[in-house]
Amino acid sequence: GLAAMAVEQEHGEPDLRFARLTVDLFRNSPLLPVTVETALVRDGRRIRVADVTIRTDQGVIGRASAVLLRKGEQPDGELNDTPAWDEPPPSEPPVTGGAWEPPFELWRLTDWNQPGPNRVWLRETHPLVDDEPLTPFTRVALAADFASPLSNADTGGLHFINADYTLTLGRVPEGELIGVEATGHLSHGGVATGQCTLHDAAGPIGFCLVTAVANPATFRSR
């Protein structure tokens, strides 16, 4: 979220669309002030690329890169678009309580104790920095972090720790609700990759690809 906010504030333009955000997560942030630095890597007629470094006094805790593409004319041909999912926006309050209380509003649409693709609606309810409103790009960047637990959880829980994620967008979300649908998982030897499709109330908006490594402490203690 901090990487998305910084690169949008420093390098965003109304005619440029955020097409990709890749975030590398090196370690958890200690309870220290966080500094976010951006650097413009490429600025062409149709593409802009920026890097982001996130650090504390103890060193770098993460980095990101963003690709912005200039909007243009949409081709007339028929494309093989990803279909909209069949989940309407939630009409009931989110479920609260349980072993884990998420720091955002969460609606579970599938039973996580059963095999098969997981689906959720979620909505961020807290400001990221002071009282600054969340932009659509920052909102979906925050939601994309949930792609790893959603795609890498099994019927016994979550036993993988995400190392990164890559968010790609056809458009930014409309409204505050973000739908996340796990559409793939592969793992072997404790290394995993997962993928999710992201939606808003109007339809699909993009994809998120994650990599993760097994955390033996979570399943050896069972």
PDB file of N, CA and C in Angstrom, residues 2-21 36-44 46-53 64-70 137:
ATOM      1  N   LEU A   2       1.897   1.285   0.811  1.00  0.00           N
ATOM      2  CA  LEU A   2       2.782   2.448   0.843  1.00  0.00           C
ATOM      3  C   LEU A   2       3.489   2.634  -0.491  1.00  0.00           C
ATOM      4  N   ALA A   3       3.925   1.536  -1.102  1.00  0.00           N
ATOM      5  CA  ALA A   3       4.596   1.629  -2.402  1.00  0.00           C
ATOM      6  C   ALA A   3       3.645   2.200  -3.445  1.00  0.00           C
ATOM      7  N   ALA A   4       2.401   1.710  -3.465  1.00  0.00           N
ATOM      8  CA  ALA A   4       1.420   2.201  -4.438  1.00  0.00           C
ATOM      9  C   ALA A   4       1.129   3.677  -4.215  1.00  0.00           C
ATOM     10  N   MET A   5       0.954   4.085  -2.954  1.00  0.00           N
ATOM     11  CA  MET A   5       0.665   5.480  -2.657  1.00  0.00           C
ATOM     12  C   MET A   5       1.810   6.388  -3.096  1.00  0.00           C
ATOM     13  N   ALA A   6       3.037   5.994  -2.799  1.00  0.00           N
ATOM     14  CA  ALA A   6       4.184   6.838  -3.117  1.00  0.00           C
ATOM     15  C   ALA A   6       4.379   6.986  -4.619  1.00  0.00           C
ATOM     16  N   VAL A   7       4.302   5.888  -5.348  1.00  0.00           N
ATOM     17  CA  VAL A   7       4.551   5.968  -6.784  1.00  0.00           C
ATOM     18  C   VAL A   7       3.414   6.705  -7.489  1.00  0.00           C
ATOM     19  N   GLU A   8       2.196   6.607  -6.967  1.00  0.00           N
ATOM     20  CA  GLU A   8       1.079   7.331  -7.557  1.00  0.00           C
ATOM     21  C   GLU A   8       1.218   8.835  -7.319  1.00  0.00           C
ATOM     22  N   GLN A   9       1.622   9.215  -6.104  1.00  0.00           N
ATOM     23  CA  GLN A   9       1.764  10.628  -5.795  1.00  0.00           C
ATOM     24  C   GLN A   9       2.909  11.280  -6.559  1.00  0.00           C
ATOM     25  N   GLU A  10       4.002  10.548  -6.761  1.00  0.00           N
ATOM     26  CA  GLU A  10       5.196  11.142  -7.342  1.00  0.00           C
ATOM     27  C   GLU A  10       5.314  10.957  -8.850  1.00  0.00           C
ATOM     28  N   HIS A  11       4.663   9.929  -9.404  1.00  0.00           N
ATOM     29  CA  HIS A  11       4.855   9.635 -10.820  1.00  0.00           C
ATOM     30  C   HIS A  11       3.550   9.421 -11.588  1.00  0.00           C
ATOM     31  N   GLY A  12       2.419   9.501 -10.933  1.00  0.00           N
ATOM     32  CA  GLY A  12       1.148   9.301 -11.616  1.00  0.00           C
ATOM     33  C   GLY A  12       0.726  10.517 -12.420  1.00  0.00           C
ATOM     34  N   GLU A  13      -0.044  10.266 -13.480  1.00  0.00           N
ATOM     35  CA  GLU A  13      -0.645  11.310 -14.310  1.00  0.00           C
ATOM     36  C   GLU A  13      -2.028  10.845 -14.731  1.00  0.00           C
ATOM     37  N   PRO A  14      -2.956  11.771 -14.969  1.00  0.00           N
ATOM     38  CA  PRO A  14      -4.312  11.357 -15.344  1.00  0.00           C
ATOM     39  C   PRO A  14      -4.357  10.490 -16.601  1.00  0.00           C
ATOM     40  N   ASP A  15      -3.435  10.689 -17.537  1.00  0.00           N
ATOM     41  CA  ASP A  15      -3.476   9.949 -18.791  1.00  0.00           C
ATOM     42  C   ASP A  15      -2.671   8.658 -18.748  1.00  0.00           C
ATOM     43  N   LEU A  16      -2.025   8.390 -17.612  1.00  0.00           N
ATOM     44  CA  LEU A  16      -1.265   7.156 -17.447  1.00  0.00           C
ATOM     45  C   LEU A  16      -2.036   6.200 -16.550  1.00  0.00           C
ATOM     46  N   ARG A  17      -2.046   4.929 -16.929  1.00  0.00           N
ATOM     47  CA  ARG A  17      -2.779   3.922 -16.164  1.00  0.00           C
ATOM     48  C   ARG A  17      -1.782   2.951 -15.535  1.00  0.00           C
ATOM     49  N   PHE A  18      -1.974   2.657 -14.260  1.00  0.00           N
ATOM     50  CA  PHE A  18      -1.113   1.680 -13.597  1.00  0.00           C
ATOM     51  C   PHE A  18      -1.457   0.286 -14.110  1.00  0.00           C
ATOM     52  N   ALA A  19      -0.507  -0.311 -14.825  1.00  0.00           N
ATOM     53  CA  ALA A  19      -0.730  -1.620 -15.429  1.00  0.00           C
ATOM     54  C   ALA A  19      -0.109  -2.752 -14.622  1.00  0.00           C
ATOM     55  N   ARG A  20       0.978  -2.454 -13.889  1.00  0.00           N
ATOM     56  CA  ARG A  20       1.630  -3.510 -13.095  1.00  0.00           C
ATOM     57  C   ARG A  20       2.265  -2.914 -11.856  1.00  0.00           C
ATOM     58  N   LEU A  21       2.182  -3.665 -10.756  1.00  0.00           N
ATOM     59  CA  LEU A  21       2.906  -3.364  -9.530  1.00  0.00           C
ATOM     60  C   LEU A  21       3.456  -4.674  -8.993  1.00  0.00           C
ATOM     61  N   VAL A  36       9.788   5.687   2.499  1.00  0.00           N
ATOM     62  CA  VAL A  36       9.486   5.183   1.160  1.00  0.00           C
ATOM     63  C   VAL A  36      10.124   6.126   0.142  1.00  0.00           C
ATOM     64  N   GLU A  37      11.012   5.581  -0.693  1.00  0.00           N
ATOM     65  CA  GLU A  37      11.716   6.366  -1.703  1.00  0.00           C
ATOM     66  C   GLU A  37      11.376   5.830  -3.084  1.00  0.00           C
ATOM     67  N   THR A  38      11.170   6.718  -4.051  1.00  0.00           N
ATOM     68  CA  THR A  38      10.894   6.300  -5.417  1.00  0.00           C
ATOM     69  C   THR A  38      11.971   6.834  -6.353  1.00  0.00           C
ATOM     70  N   ALA A  39      12.139   6.155  -7.472  1.00  0.00           N
ATOM     71  CA  ALA A  39      13.100   6.585  -8.496  1.00  0.00           C
ATOM     72  C   ALA A  39      12.492   6.309  -9.860  1.00  0.00           C
ATOM     73  N   LEU A  40      12.535   7.297 -10.736  1.00  0.00           N
ATOM     74  CA  LEU A  40      12.034   7.131 -12.095  1.00  0.00           C
ATOM     75  C   LEU A  40      13.079   6.396 -12.916  1.00  0.00           C
ATOM     76  N   VAL A  41      12.706   5.243 -13.470  1.00  0.00           N
ATOM     77  CA  VAL A  41      13.631   4.400 -14.221  1.00  0.00           C
ATOM     78  C   VAL A  41      13.522   4.643 -15.716  1.00  0.00           C
ATOM     79  N   ARG A  42      12.304   4.820 -16.192  1.00  0.00           N
ATOM     80  CA  ARG A  42      12.075   5.003 -17.634  1.00  0.00           C
ATOM     81  C   ARG A  42      10.876   5.916 -17.807  1.00  0.00           C
ATOM     82  N   ASP A  43      10.986   6.882 -18.698  1.00  0.00           N
ATOM     83  CA  ASP A  43       9.875   7.784 -18.964  1.00  0.00           C
ATOM     84  C   ASP A  43       9.806   8.019 -20.466  1.00  0.00           C
ATOM     85  N   GLY A  44       9.002   7.191 -21.138  1.00  0.00           N
ATOM     86  CA  GLY A  44       8.853   7.290 -22.579  1.00  0.00           C
ATOM     87  C   GLY A  44       7.511   7.864 -22.974  1.00  0.00           C
ATOM     88  N   ARG A  46       4.939   6.269 -24.180  1.00  0.00           N
ATOM     89  CA  ARG A  46       3.789   5.424 -23.854  1.00  0.00           C
ATOM     90  C   ARG A  46       3.969   4.632 -22.569  1.00  0.00           C
ATOM     91  N   ILE A  47       5.174   4.663 -21.982  1.00  0.00           N
ATOM     92  CA  ILE A  47       5.446   3.853 -20.794  1.00  0.00           C
ATOM     93  C   ILE A  47       6.268   4.656 -19.795  1.00  0.00           C
ATOM     94  N   ARG A  48       5.953   4.470 -18.527  1.00  0.00           N
ATOM     95  CA  ARG A  48       6.728   5.038 -17.440  1.00  0.00           C
ATOM     96  C   ARG A  48       6.973   3.933 -16.418  1.00  0.00           C
ATOM     97  N   VAL A  49       8.206   3.811 -15.947  1.00  0.00           N
ATOM     98  CA  VAL A  49       8.581   2.772 -14.990  1.00  0.00           C
ATOM     99  C   VAL A  49       9.234   3.444 -13.793  1.00  0.00           C
ATOM    100  N   ALA A  50       8.806   3.078 -12.606  1.00  0.00           N
ATOM    101  CA  ALA A  50       9.363   3.637 -11.375  1.00  0.00           C
ATOM    102  C   ALA A  50       9.662   2.519 -10.389  1.00  0.00           C
ATOM    103  N   ASP A  51      10.744   2.697  -9.624  1.00  0.00           N
ATOM    104  CA  ASP A  51      11.109   1.770  -8.557  1.00  0.00           C
ATOM    105  C   ASP A  51      10.812   2.407  -7.210  1.00  0.00           C
ATOM    106  N   VAL A  52      10.549   1.554  -6.228  1.00  0.00           N
ATOM    107  CA  VAL A  52      10.238   2.007  -4.877  1.00  0.00           C
ATOM    108  C   VAL A  52      11.077   1.194  -3.896  1.00  0.00           C
ATOM    109  N   THR A  53      11.665   1.861  -2.917  1.00  0.00           N
ATOM    110  CA  THR A  53      12.390   1.201  -1.839  1.00  0.00           C
ATOM    111  C   THR A  53      11.743   1.577  -0.512  1.00  0.00           C
ATOM    112  N   ALA A  64       9.611  -2.313  -4.650  1.00  0.00           N
ATOM    113  CA  ALA A  64       8.536  -2.487  -5.626  1.00  0.00           C
ATOM    114  C   ALA A  64       8.937  -1.831  -6.936  1.00  0.00           C
ATOM    115  N   SER A  65       8.287  -2.256  -8.000  1.00  0.00           N
ATOM    116  CA  SER A  65       8.423  -1.586  -9.290  1.00  0.00           C
ATOM    117  C   SER A  65       7.035  -1.453  -9.903  1.00  0.00           C
ATOM    118  N   ALA A  66       6.822  -0.325 -10.563  1.00  0.00           N
ATOM    119  CA  ALA A  66       5.516  -0.040 -11.155  1.00  0.00           C
ATOM    120  C   ALA A  66       5.676   0.313 -12.620  1.00  0.00           C
ATOM    121  N   VAL A  67       4.736  -0.165 -13.424  1.00  0.00           N
ATOM    122  CA  VAL A  67       4.682   0.160 -14.848  1.00  0.00           C
ATOM    123  C   VAL A  67       3.392   0.927 -15.101  1.00  0.00           C
ATOM    124  N   LEU A  68       3.529   2.110 -15.684  1.00  0.00           N
ATOM    125  CA  LEU A  68       2.396   2.936 -16.066  1.00  0.00           C
ATOM    126  C   LEU A  68       2.360   3.017 -17.586  1.00  0.00           C
ATOM    127  N   LEU A  69       1.184   2.788 -18.168  1.00  0.00           N
ATOM    128  CA  LEU A  69       1.016   2.824 -19.620  1.00  0.00           C
ATOM    129  C   LEU A  69       0.020   3.918 -19.991  1.00  0.00           C
ATOM    130  N   ARG A  70       0.309   4.591 -21.097  1.00  0.00           N
ATOM    131  CA  ARG A  70      -0.556   5.680 -21.523  1.00  0.00           C
ATOM    132  C   ARG A  70      -1.829   5.130 -22.163  1.00  0.00           C
ATOM    133  N   PHE A 137      -6.183   2.915  -6.829  1.00  0.00           N
ATOM    134  CA  PHE A 137      -4.965   2.130  -7.029  1.00  0.00           C
ATOM    135  C   PHE A 137      -4.392   1.645  -5.700  1.00  0.00           C
TER     136      PHE A 137
END
